[in-house]
mmCIF file of N, CA, C and O in Angstrom:
data_model
loop_
_atom_site.group_PDB
_atom_site.id
_atom_site.type_symbol
_atom_site.label_atom_id
_atom_site.label_comp_id
_atom_site.label_asym_id
_atom_site.label_seq_id
_atom_site.Cartn_x
_atom_site.Cartn_y
_atom_site.Cartn_z
ATOM 1 N N MET A 1 139.217 24.360 98.793
ATOM 2 C CA MET A 1 138.796 25.260 97.730
ATOM 3 C C MET A 1 137.289 25.126 97.546
ATOM 4 O O MET A 1 136.763 24.025 97.458
ATOM 5 N N ILE A 2 136.613 26.247 97.479
ATOM 6 C CA ILE A 2 135.168 26.301 97.274
ATOM 7 C C ILE A 2 134.905 26.872 95.880
ATOM 8 O O ILE A 2 135.429 27.929 95.523
ATOM 9 N N ILE A 3 134.086 26.167 95.112
ATOM 10 C CA ILE A 3 133.662 26.651 93.799
ATOM 11 C C ILE A 3 132.194 27.027 93.906
ATOM 12 O O ILE A 3 131.371 26.202 94.320
ATOM 13 N N GLY A 4 131.884 28.242 93.558
ATOM 14 C CA GLY A 4 130.508 28.721 93.584
ATOM 15 C C GLY A 4 130.009 29.002 92.190
ATOM 16 O O GLY A 4 130.702 29.638 91.393
ATOM 17 N N ALA A 5 128.822 28.496 91.907
ATOM 18 C CA ALA A 5 128.199 28.732 90.602
ATOM 19 C C ALA A 5 126.787 29.241 90.824
ATOM 20 O O ALA A 5 126.086 28.778 91.719
ATOM 21 N N CYS A 6 126.389 30.182 90.005
ATOM 22 C CA CYS A 6 125.044 30.742 90.089
ATOM 23 C C CYS A 6 124.462 30.793 88.687
ATOM 24 O O CYS A 6 125.099 31.294 87.761
ATOM 25 N N VAL A 7 123.259 30.261 88.542
ATOM 26 C CA VAL A 7 122.531 30.336 87.271
ATOM 27 C C VAL A 7 121.430 31.377 87.454
ATOM 28 O O VAL A 7 120.642 31.283 88.407
ATOM 29 N N VAL A 8 121.404 32.364 86.577
ATOM 30 C CA VAL A 8 120.436 33.452 86.672
ATOM 31 C C VAL A 8 119.556 33.433 85.420
ATOM 32 O O VAL A 8 120.066 33.502 84.301
ATOM 33 N N ARG A 9 118.251 33.323 85.623
ATOM 34 C CA ARG A 9 117.288 33.388 84.509
ATOM 35 C C ARG A 9 116.802 34.825 84.407
ATOM 36 O O ARG A 9 116.398 35.439 85.401
ATOM 37 N N LEU A 10 116.833 35.353 83.185
ATOM 38 C CA LEU A 10 116.458 36.743 82.946
ATOM 39 C C LEU A 10 115.306 36.823 81.948
ATOM 40 O O LEU A 10 115.190 35.983 81.057
ATOM 41 N N HIS A 11 114.495 37.856 82.107
ATOM 42 C CA HIS A 11 113.444 38.183 81.145
ATOM 43 C C HIS A 11 113.784 39.558 80.582
ATOM 44 O O HIS A 11 114.107 40.484 81.325
ATOM 45 N N LEU A 12 113.724 39.672 79.260
ATOM 46 C CA LEU A 12 114.033 40.926 78.580
ATOM 47 C C LEU A 12 112.754 41.438 77.930
ATOM 48 O O LEU A 12 112.502 41.198 76.746
ATOM 49 N N PRO A 13 111.901 42.130 78.678
ATOM 50 C CA PRO A 13 110.615 42.567 78.135
ATOM 51 C C PRO A 13 110.791 43.544 76.975
ATOM 52 O O PRO A 13 111.688 44.372 76.967
ATOM 53 N N GLY A 14 109.930 43.386 75.981
ATOM 54 C CA GLY A 14 109.927 44.298 74.849
ATOM 55 C C GLY A 14 111.011 44.028 73.817
ATOM 56 O O GLY A 14 111.110 44.745 72.833
ATOM 57 N N ASN A 15 111.813 43.017 74.032
ATOM 58 C CA ASN A 15 112.867 42.713 73.075
ATOM 59 C C ASN A 15 112.277 41.996 71.873
ATOM 60 O O ASN A 15 111.449 41.111 72.006
ATOM 61 N N ASP A 16 112.727 42.358 70.658
ATOM 62 C CA ASP A 16 112.122 41.770 69.465
ATOM 63 C C ASP A 16 113.120 41.170 68.476
ATOM 64 O O ASP A 16 112.778 40.896 67.339
ATOM 65 N N SER A 17 114.374 40.967 68.932
ATOM 66 C CA SER A 17 115.362 40.342 68.054
ATOM 67 C C SER A 17 116.538 39.809 68.862
ATOM 68 O O SER A 17 116.765 40.238 69.999
ATOM 69 N N LEU A 18 117.278 38.901 68.263
ATOM 70 C CA LEU A 18 118.481 38.391 68.919
ATOM 71 C C LEU A 18 119.555 39.472 69.008
ATOM 72 O O LEU A 18 120.310 39.532 69.979
ATOM 73 N N LYS A 19 119.593 40.356 68.017
ATOM 74 C CA LYS A 19 120.542 41.464 68.046
ATOM 75 C C LYS A 19 120.246 42.389 69.231
ATOM 76 O O LYS A 19 121.150 42.826 69.940
ATOM 77 N N GLY A 20 118.968 42.664 69.458
ATOM 78 C CA GLY A 20 118.576 43.477 70.610
ATOM 79 C C GLY A 20 118.919 42.799 71.920
ATOM 80 O O GLY A 20 119.351 43.441 72.874
ATOM 81 N N LYS A 21 118.738 41.488 71.964
ATOM 82 C CA LYS A 21 119.064 40.722 73.168
ATOM 83 C C LYS A 21 120.559 40.831 73.470
ATOM 84 O O LYS A 21 120.947 41.092 74.609
ATOM 85 N N ARG A 22 121.384 40.628 72.449
ATOM 86 C CA ARG A 22 122.836 40.734 72.646
ATOM 87 C C ARG A 22 123.221 42.122 73.141
ATOM 88 O O ARG A 22 124.085 42.269 74.012
ATOM 89 N N GLY A 23 122.564 43.137 72.595
ATOM 90 C CA GLY A 23 122.853 44.507 73.007
ATOM 91 C C GLY A 23 122.498 44.781 74.455
ATOM 92 O O GLY A 23 123.148 45.597 75.113
ATOM 93 N N ARG A 24 121.481 44.106 74.966
ATOM 94 C CA ARG A 24 121.081 44.303 76.362
ATOM 95 C C ARG A 24 121.899 43.440 77.309
ATOM 96 O O ARG A 24 122.131 43.826 78.460
ATOM 97 N N LEU A 25 122.347 42.266 76.851
ATOM 98 C CA LEU A 25 123.127 41.374 77.715
ATOM 99 C C LEU A 25 124.600 41.757 77.792
ATOM 100 O O LEU A 25 125.232 41.583 78.842
ATOM 101 N N LYS A 26 125.147 42.247 76.700
ATOM 102 C CA LYS A 26 126.581 42.499 76.643
ATOM 103 C C LYS A 26 127.089 43.407 77.768
ATOM 104 O O LYS A 26 128.107 43.093 78.398
ATOM 105 N N PRO A 27 126.432 44.526 78.070
ATOM 106 C CA PRO A 27 126.922 45.359 79.176
ATOM 107 C C PRO A 27 126.961 44.606 80.516
ATOM 108 O O PRO A 27 127.866 44.813 81.319
ATOM 109 N N ILE A 28 126.002 43.728 80.728
ATOM 110 C CA ILE A 28 125.979 42.933 81.964
ATOM 111 C C ILE A 28 127.146 41.953 81.976
ATOM 112 O O ILE A 28 127.866 41.831 82.976
ATOM 113 N N LEU A 29 127.352 41.264 80.856
ATOM 114 C CA LEU A 29 128.404 40.258 80.770
ATOM 115 C C LEU A 29 129.805 40.871 80.842
ATOM 116 O O LEU A 29 130.757 40.207 81.250
ATOM 117 N N VAL A 30 129.930 42.127 80.467
ATOM 118 C CA VAL A 30 131.221 42.807 80.538
ATOM 119 C C VAL A 30 131.476 43.381 81.928
ATOM 120 O O VAL A 30 132.583 43.291 82.460
ATOM 121 N N ARG A 31 130.447 43.954 82.546
ATOM 122 C CA ARG A 31 130.640 44.640 83.839
ATOM 123 C C ARG A 31 130.734 43.704 85.030
ATOM 124 O O ARG A 31 131.482 43.980 85.977
ATOM 125 N N LEU A 32 129.981 42.602 85.027
ATOM 126 C CA LEU A 32 130.010 41.699 86.190
ATOM 127 C C LEU A 32 131.415 41.211 86.532
ATOM 128 O O LEU A 32 131.797 41.243 87.714
ATOM 129 N N PRO A 33 132.222 40.757 85.570
ATOM 130 C CA PRO A 33 133.577 40.319 85.926
ATOM 131 C C PRO A 33 134.427 41.446 86.513
ATOM 132 O O PRO A 33 135.224 41.218 87.423
ATOM 133 N N ARG A 34 134.240 42.660 86.013
ATOM 134 C CA ARG A 34 134.996 43.802 86.540
ATOM 135 C C ARG A 34 134.569 44.163 87.960
ATOM 136 O O ARG A 34 135.396 44.500 88.798
ATOM 137 N N GLU A 35 133.263 44.114 88.196
ATOM 138 C CA GLU A 35 132.733 44.503 89.506
ATOM 139 C C GLU A 35 133.012 43.458 90.590
ATOM 140 O O GLU A 35 133.253 43.801 91.738
ATOM 141 N N PHE A 36 132.952 42.172 90.211
ATOM 142 C CA PHE A 36 132.974 41.112 91.216
ATOM 143 C C PHE A 36 134.064 40.062 91.027
ATOM 144 O O PHE A 36 134.112 39.091 91.772
ATOM 145 N N ASN A 37 134.929 40.202 90.031
ATOM 146 C CA ASN A 37 136.020 39.262 89.792
ATOM 147 C C ASN A 37 135.520 37.820 89.697
ATOM 148 O O ASN A 37 135.937 36.944 90.446
ATOM 149 N N LEU A 38 134.590 37.608 88.784
ATOM 150 C CA LEU A 38 134.070 36.266 88.539
ATOM 151 C C LEU A 38 133.916 36.044 87.046
ATOM 152 O O LEU A 38 134.011 36.968 86.265
ATOM 153 N N ALA A 39 133.724 34.792 86.663
ATOM 154 C CA ALA A 39 133.532 34.464 85.253
ATOM 155 C C ALA A 39 132.041 34.471 84.938
ATOM 156 O O ALA A 39 131.231 34.019 85.759
ATOM 157 N N VAL A 40 131.681 34.961 83.760
ATOM 158 C CA VAL A 40 130.282 35.086 83.364
ATOM 159 C C VAL A 40 130.127 34.646 81.916
ATOM 160 O O VAL A 40 130.966 34.959 81.078
ATOM 161 N N ALA A 41 129.017 33.935 81.632
ATOM 162 C CA ALA A 41 128.726 33.540 80.251
ATOM 163 C C ALA A 41 127.235 33.304 80.100
ATOM 164 O O ALA A 41 126.546 32.947 81.058
ATOM 165 N N GLU A 42 126.744 33.510 78.883
ATOM 166 C CA GLU A 42 125.373 33.120 78.564
ATOM 167 C C GLU A 42 125.384 31.603 78.395
ATOM 168 O O GLU A 42 126.136 31.077 77.581
ATOM 169 N N THR A 43 124.575 30.893 79.164
ATOM 170 C CA THR A 43 124.667 29.427 79.214
ATOM 171 C C THR A 43 123.495 28.700 78.569
ATOM 172 O O THR A 43 123.602 27.505 78.311
ATOM 173 N N ASP A 44 122.386 29.365 78.315
ATOM 174 C CA ASP A 44 121.228 28.701 77.722
ATOM 175 C C ASP A 44 120.299 29.757 77.127
ATOM 176 O O ASP A 44 120.473 30.947 77.372
ATOM 177 N N LEU A 45 119.323 29.298 76.381
ATOM 178 C CA LEU A 45 118.292 30.142 75.775
ATOM 179 C C LEU A 45 118.870 31.149 74.785
ATOM 180 O O LEU A 45 118.327 32.239 74.611
ATOM 181 N N GLN A 46 119.959 30.775 74.094
ATOM 182 C CA GLN A 46 120.599 31.697 73.170
ATOM 183 C C GLN A 46 119.702 32.094 72.003
ATOM 184 O O GLN A 46 119.872 33.167 71.440
ATOM 185 N N ASP A 47 118.755 31.249 71.621
ATOM 186 C CA ASP A 47 117.899 31.542 70.462
ATOM 187 C C ASP A 47 116.538 32.121 70.844
ATOM 188 O O ASP A 47 115.673 32.266 69.996
ATOM 189 N N VAL A 48 116.346 32.431 72.116
ATOM 190 C CA VAL A 48 115.072 32.977 72.585
ATOM 191 C C VAL A 48 115.237 34.486 72.756
ATOM 192 O O VAL A 48 116.157 34.940 73.425
ATOM 193 N N TRP A 49 114.357 35.253 72.151
ATOM 194 C CA TRP A 49 114.493 36.711 72.135
ATOM 195 C C TRP A 49 114.310 37.381 73.488
ATOM 196 O O TRP A 49 115.021 38.313 73.814
ATOM 197 N N GLN A 50 113.331 36.927 74.265
ATOM 198 C CA GLN A 50 112.989 37.654 75.489
ATOM 199 C C GLN A 50 113.413 36.949 76.775
ATOM 200 O O GLN A 50 113.015 37.364 77.859
ATOM 201 N N SER A 51 114.220 35.913 76.668
ATOM 202 C CA SER A 51 114.713 35.209 77.851
ATOM 203 C C SER A 51 116.193 34.930 77.693
ATOM 204 O O SER A 51 116.696 34.799 76.578
ATOM 205 N N ALA A 52 116.874 34.839 78.828
ATOM 206 C CA ALA A 52 118.299 34.514 78.815
ATOM 207 C C ALA A 52 118.646 33.786 80.103
ATOM 208 O O ALA A 52 117.961 33.943 81.124
ATOM 209 N N GLU A 53 119.688 32.992 80.030
ATOM 210 C CA GLU A 53 120.240 32.350 81.218
ATOM 211 C C GLU A 53 121.731 32.627 81.212
ATOM 212 O O GLU A 53 122.399 32.381 80.208
ATOM 213 N N ILE A 54 122.224 33.178 82.313
ATOM 214 C CA ILE A 54 123.656 33.417 82.419
ATOM 215 C C ILE A 54 124.193 32.653 83.622
ATOM 216 O O ILE A 54 123.491 32.429 84.604
ATOM 217 N N GLY A 55 125.432 32.243 83.513
ATOM 218 C CA GLY A 55 126.104 31.539 84.592
ATOM 219 C C GLY A 55 127.221 32.396 85.147
ATOM 220 O O GLY A 55 127.957 33.040 84.401
ATOM 221 N N LEU A 56 127.331 32.407 86.466
ATOM 222 C CA LEU A 56 128.376 33.145 87.171
ATOM 223 C C LEU A 56 129.181 32.126 87.975
ATOM 224 O O LEU A 56 128.588 31.264 88.642
ATOM 225 N N VAL A 57 130.499 32.207 87.947
ATOM 226 C CA VAL A 57 131.339 31.252 88.664
ATOM 227 C C VAL A 57 132.479 31.987 89.355
ATOM 228 O O VAL A 57 133.076 32.903 88.787
ATOM 229 N N THR A 58 132.789 31.548 90.575
ATOM 230 C CA THR A 58 133.921 32.097 91.316
ATOM 231 C C THR A 58 134.536 31.006 92.187
ATOM 232 O O THR A 58 133.879 29.998 92.483
ATOM 233 N N VAL A 59 135.767 31.217 92.611
ATOM 234 C CA VAL A 59 136.497 30.251 93.429
ATOM 235 C C VAL A 59 137.129 30.990 94.603
ATOM 236 O O VAL A 59 137.650 32.091 94.448
ATOM 237 N N SER A 60 137.094 30.367 95.788
ATOM 238 C CA SER A 60 137.706 30.947 96.977
ATOM 239 C C SER A 60 137.913 29.852 98.016
ATOM 240 O O SER A 60 137.467 28.719 97.824
ATOM 241 N N THR A 61 138.533 30.199 99.102
ATOM 242 C CA THR A 61 138.674 29.261 100.219
ATOM 243 C C THR A 61 137.619 29.522 101.294
ATOM 244 O O THR A 61 137.517 28.756 102.241
ATOM 245 N N ASP A 62 136.852 30.567 101.136
ATOM 246 C CA ASP A 62 135.849 30.971 102.128
ATOM 247 C C ASP A 62 134.442 30.806 101.559
ATOM 248 O O ASP A 62 134.037 31.535 100.653
ATOM 249 N N VAL A 63 133.681 29.846 102.104
ATOM 250 C CA VAL A 63 132.339 29.568 101.599
ATOM 251 C C VAL A 63 131.418 30.774 101.751
ATOM 252 O O VAL A 63 130.603 31.061 100.879
ATOM 253 N N GLY A 64 131.538 31.500 102.832
ATOM 254 C CA GLY A 64 130.713 32.684 103.062
ATOM 255 C C GLY A 64 130.978 33.768 102.036
ATOM 256 O O GLY A 64 130.053 34.425 101.548
ATOM 257 N N LEU A 65 132.244 33.941 101.701
ATOM 258 C CA LEU A 65 132.621 34.938 100.708
ATOM 259 C C LEU A 65 132.051 34.585 99.334
ATOM 260 O O LEU A 65 131.517 35.443 98.631
ATOM 261 N N VAL A 66 132.141 33.316 98.964
ATOM 262 C CA VAL A 66 131.634 32.873 97.665
ATOM 263 C C VAL A 66 130.132 33.111 97.575
ATOM 264 O O VAL A 66 129.639 33.680 96.606
ATOM 265 N N HIS A 67 129.392 32.680 98.588
ATOM 266 C CA HIS A 67 127.938 32.845 98.572
ATOM 267 C C HIS A 67 127.561 34.326 98.541
ATOM 268 O O HIS A 67 126.687 34.746 97.774
ATOM 269 N N SER A 68 128.213 35.119 99.359
ATOM 270 C CA SER A 68 127.933 36.557 99.416
ATOM 271 C C SER A 68 128.214 37.232 98.077
ATOM 272 O O SER A 68 127.432 38.072 97.607
ATOM 273 N N LEU A 69 129.322 36.876 97.453
ATOM 274 C CA LEU A 69 129.691 37.461 96.168
ATOM 275 C C LEU A 69 128.649 37.155 95.100
ATOM 276 O O LEU A 69 128.255 38.038 94.324
ATOM 277 N N LEU A 70 128.167 35.919 95.060
ATOM 278 C CA LEU A 70 127.163 35.553 94.061
ATOM 279 C C LEU A 70 125.824 36.241 94.337
ATOM 280 O O LEU A 70 125.159 36.707 93.415
ATOM 281 N N GLU A 71 125.430 36.322 95.599
ATOM 282 C CA GLU A 71 124.191 37.043 95.949
ATOM 283 C C GLU A 71 124.291 38.517 95.557
ATOM 284 O O GLU A 71 123.358 39.081 95.000
ATOM 285 N N LYS A 72 125.432 39.138 95.851
ATOM 286 C CA LYS A 72 125.621 40.547 95.508
ATOM 287 C C LYS A 72 125.612 40.752 93.996
ATOM 288 O O LYS A 72 125.151 41.786 93.506
ATOM 289 N N SER A 73 126.108 39.773 93.257
ATOM 290 C CA SER A 73 126.101 39.865 91.796
ATOM 291 C C SER A 73 124.678 39.889 91.259
ATOM 292 O O SER A 73 124.355 40.679 90.365
ATOM 293 N N VAL A 74 123.821 39.039 91.804
ATOM 294 C CA VAL A 74 122.419 39.010 91.384
ATOM 295 C C VAL A 74 121.736 40.332 91.756
ATOM 296 O O VAL A 74 121.000 40.912 90.958
ATOM 297 N N GLN A 75 122.011 40.830 92.953
ATOM 298 C CA GLN A 75 121.443 42.110 93.374
ATOM 299 C C GLN A 75 121.931 43.242 92.473
ATOM 300 O O GLN A 75 121.182 44.172 92.162
ATOM 301 N N TRP A 76 123.188 43.174 92.041
ATOM 302 C CA TRP A 76 123.730 44.179 91.139
ATOM 303 C C TRP A 76 122.962 44.185 89.821
ATOM 304 O O TRP A 76 122.634 45.254 89.297
ATOM 305 N N ILE A 77 122.673 43.003 89.278
ATOM 306 C CA ILE A 77 121.901 42.915 88.032
ATOM 307 C C ILE A 77 120.535 43.569 88.224
ATOM 308 O O ILE A 77 120.083 44.343 87.378
ATOM 309 N N GLU A 78 119.883 43.255 89.335
ATOM 310 C CA GLU A 78 118.559 43.824 89.612
ATOM 311 C C GLU A 78 118.611 45.350 89.706
ATOM 312 O O GLU A 78 117.700 46.039 89.254
ATOM 313 N N ARG A 79 119.674 45.872 90.278
ATOM 314 C CA ARG A 79 119.777 47.310 90.493
ATOM 315 C C ARG A 79 120.278 48.073 89.268
ATOM 316 O O ARG A 79 119.741 49.132 88.930
ATOM 317 N N TYR A 80 121.319 47.581 88.626
ATOM 318 C CA TYR A 80 121.983 48.348 87.570
ATOM 319 C C TYR A 80 121.588 47.951 86.149
ATOM 320 O O TYR A 80 122.095 48.538 85.186
ATOM 321 N N ALA A 81 120.721 46.974 86.006
ATOM 322 C CA ALA A 81 120.205 46.614 84.684
ATOM 323 C C ALA A 81 118.678 46.647 84.752
ATOM 324 O O ALA A 81 118.017 45.616 84.724
ATOM 325 N N PRO A 82 118.095 47.842 84.864
ATOM 326 C CA PRO A 82 116.656 47.947 85.070
ATOM 327 C C PRO A 82 115.810 47.474 83.890
ATOM 328 O O PRO A 82 114.630 47.185 84.061
ATOM 329 N N ASP A 83 116.409 47.357 82.699
ATOM 330 C CA ASP A 83 115.662 46.891 81.540
ATOM 331 C C ASP A 83 115.643 45.364 81.435
ATOM 332 O O ASP A 83 115.074 44.813 80.503
ATOM 333 N N VAL A 84 116.260 44.691 82.422
ATOM 334 C CA VAL A 84 116.312 43.229 82.470
ATOM 335 C C VAL A 84 115.727 42.786 83.806
ATOM 336 O O VAL A 84 116.078 43.329 84.853
ATOM 337 N N GLU A 85 114.830 41.826 83.771
ATOM 338 C CA GLU A 85 114.183 41.343 84.992
ATOM 339 C C GLU A 85 114.781 39.990 85.396
ATOM 340 O O GLU A 85 114.831 39.060 84.597
ATOM 341 N N VAL A 86 115.246 39.901 86.651
ATOM 342 C CA VAL A 86 115.729 38.624 87.179
ATOM 343 C C VAL A 86 114.511 37.798 87.555
ATOM 344 O O VAL A 86 113.750 38.159 88.447
ATOM 345 N N VAL A 87 114.299 36.690 86.844
ATOM 346 C CA VAL A 87 113.161 35.819 87.082
ATOM 347 C C VAL A 87 113.459 34.838 88.196
ATOM 348 O O VAL A 87 112.626 34.574 89.068
ATOM 349 N N ASP A 88 114.670 34.277 88.196
ATOM 350 C CA ASP A 88 115.063 33.277 89.183
ATOM 351 C C ASP A 88 116.576 33.177 89.209
ATOM 352 O O ASP A 88 117.253 33.553 88.248
ATOM 353 N N HIS A 89 117.108 32.707 90.320
ATOM 354 C CA HIS A 89 118.532 32.405 90.395
ATOM 355 C C HIS A 89 118.747 31.253 91.365
ATOM 356 O O HIS A 89 117.957 31.043 92.280
ATOM 357 N N LYS A 90 119.812 30.493 91.117
ATOM 358 C CA LYS A 90 120.130 29.338 91.940
ATOM 359 C C LYS A 90 121.629 29.311 92.170
ATOM 360 O O LYS A 90 122.416 29.419 91.212
ATOM 361 N N ILE A 91 122.047 29.192 93.425
ATOM 362 C CA ILE A 91 123.454 29.148 93.775
ATOM 363 C C ILE A 91 123.819 27.734 94.226
ATOM 364 O O ILE A 91 123.100 27.134 95.027
ATOM 365 N N GLU A 92 124.932 27.243 93.712
ATOM 366 C CA GLU A 92 125.457 25.946 94.120
ATOM 367 C C GLU A 92 126.896 26.143 94.575
ATOM 368 O O GLU A 92 127.670 26.837 93.925
ATOM 369 N N LEU A 93 127.243 25.500 95.683
ATOM 370 C CA LEU A 93 128.603 25.559 96.216
ATOM 371 C C LEU A 93 129.166 24.148 96.292
ATOM 372 O O LEU A 93 128.480 23.216 96.719
ATOM 373 N N ARG A 94 130.413 23.987 95.887
ATOM 374 C CA ARG A 94 131.089 22.677 95.955
ATOM 375 C C ARG A 94 132.468 22.831 96.509
ATOM 376 O O ARG A 94 133.154 23.717 96.240
#
């Protein structure tokens, strides 16, 4: 069994409140599990208005599939959430 985890750091330019941040993150946190069948949560920087960290996790028996799925998830954020900038991401496989 392979467990894949990805931490994605995001920048939310022009955001001026935690309510605005939640409004911009929620569509991402709802759609990613539907699109890619993985678990998603905001994992850090909850009190920072213009930054966020989300964690993505998936499990499979194929290491290539896990890595590809997490990479595609990050690319999806970059493409379909244009108001959010992916600053960095890190993938770990175990």
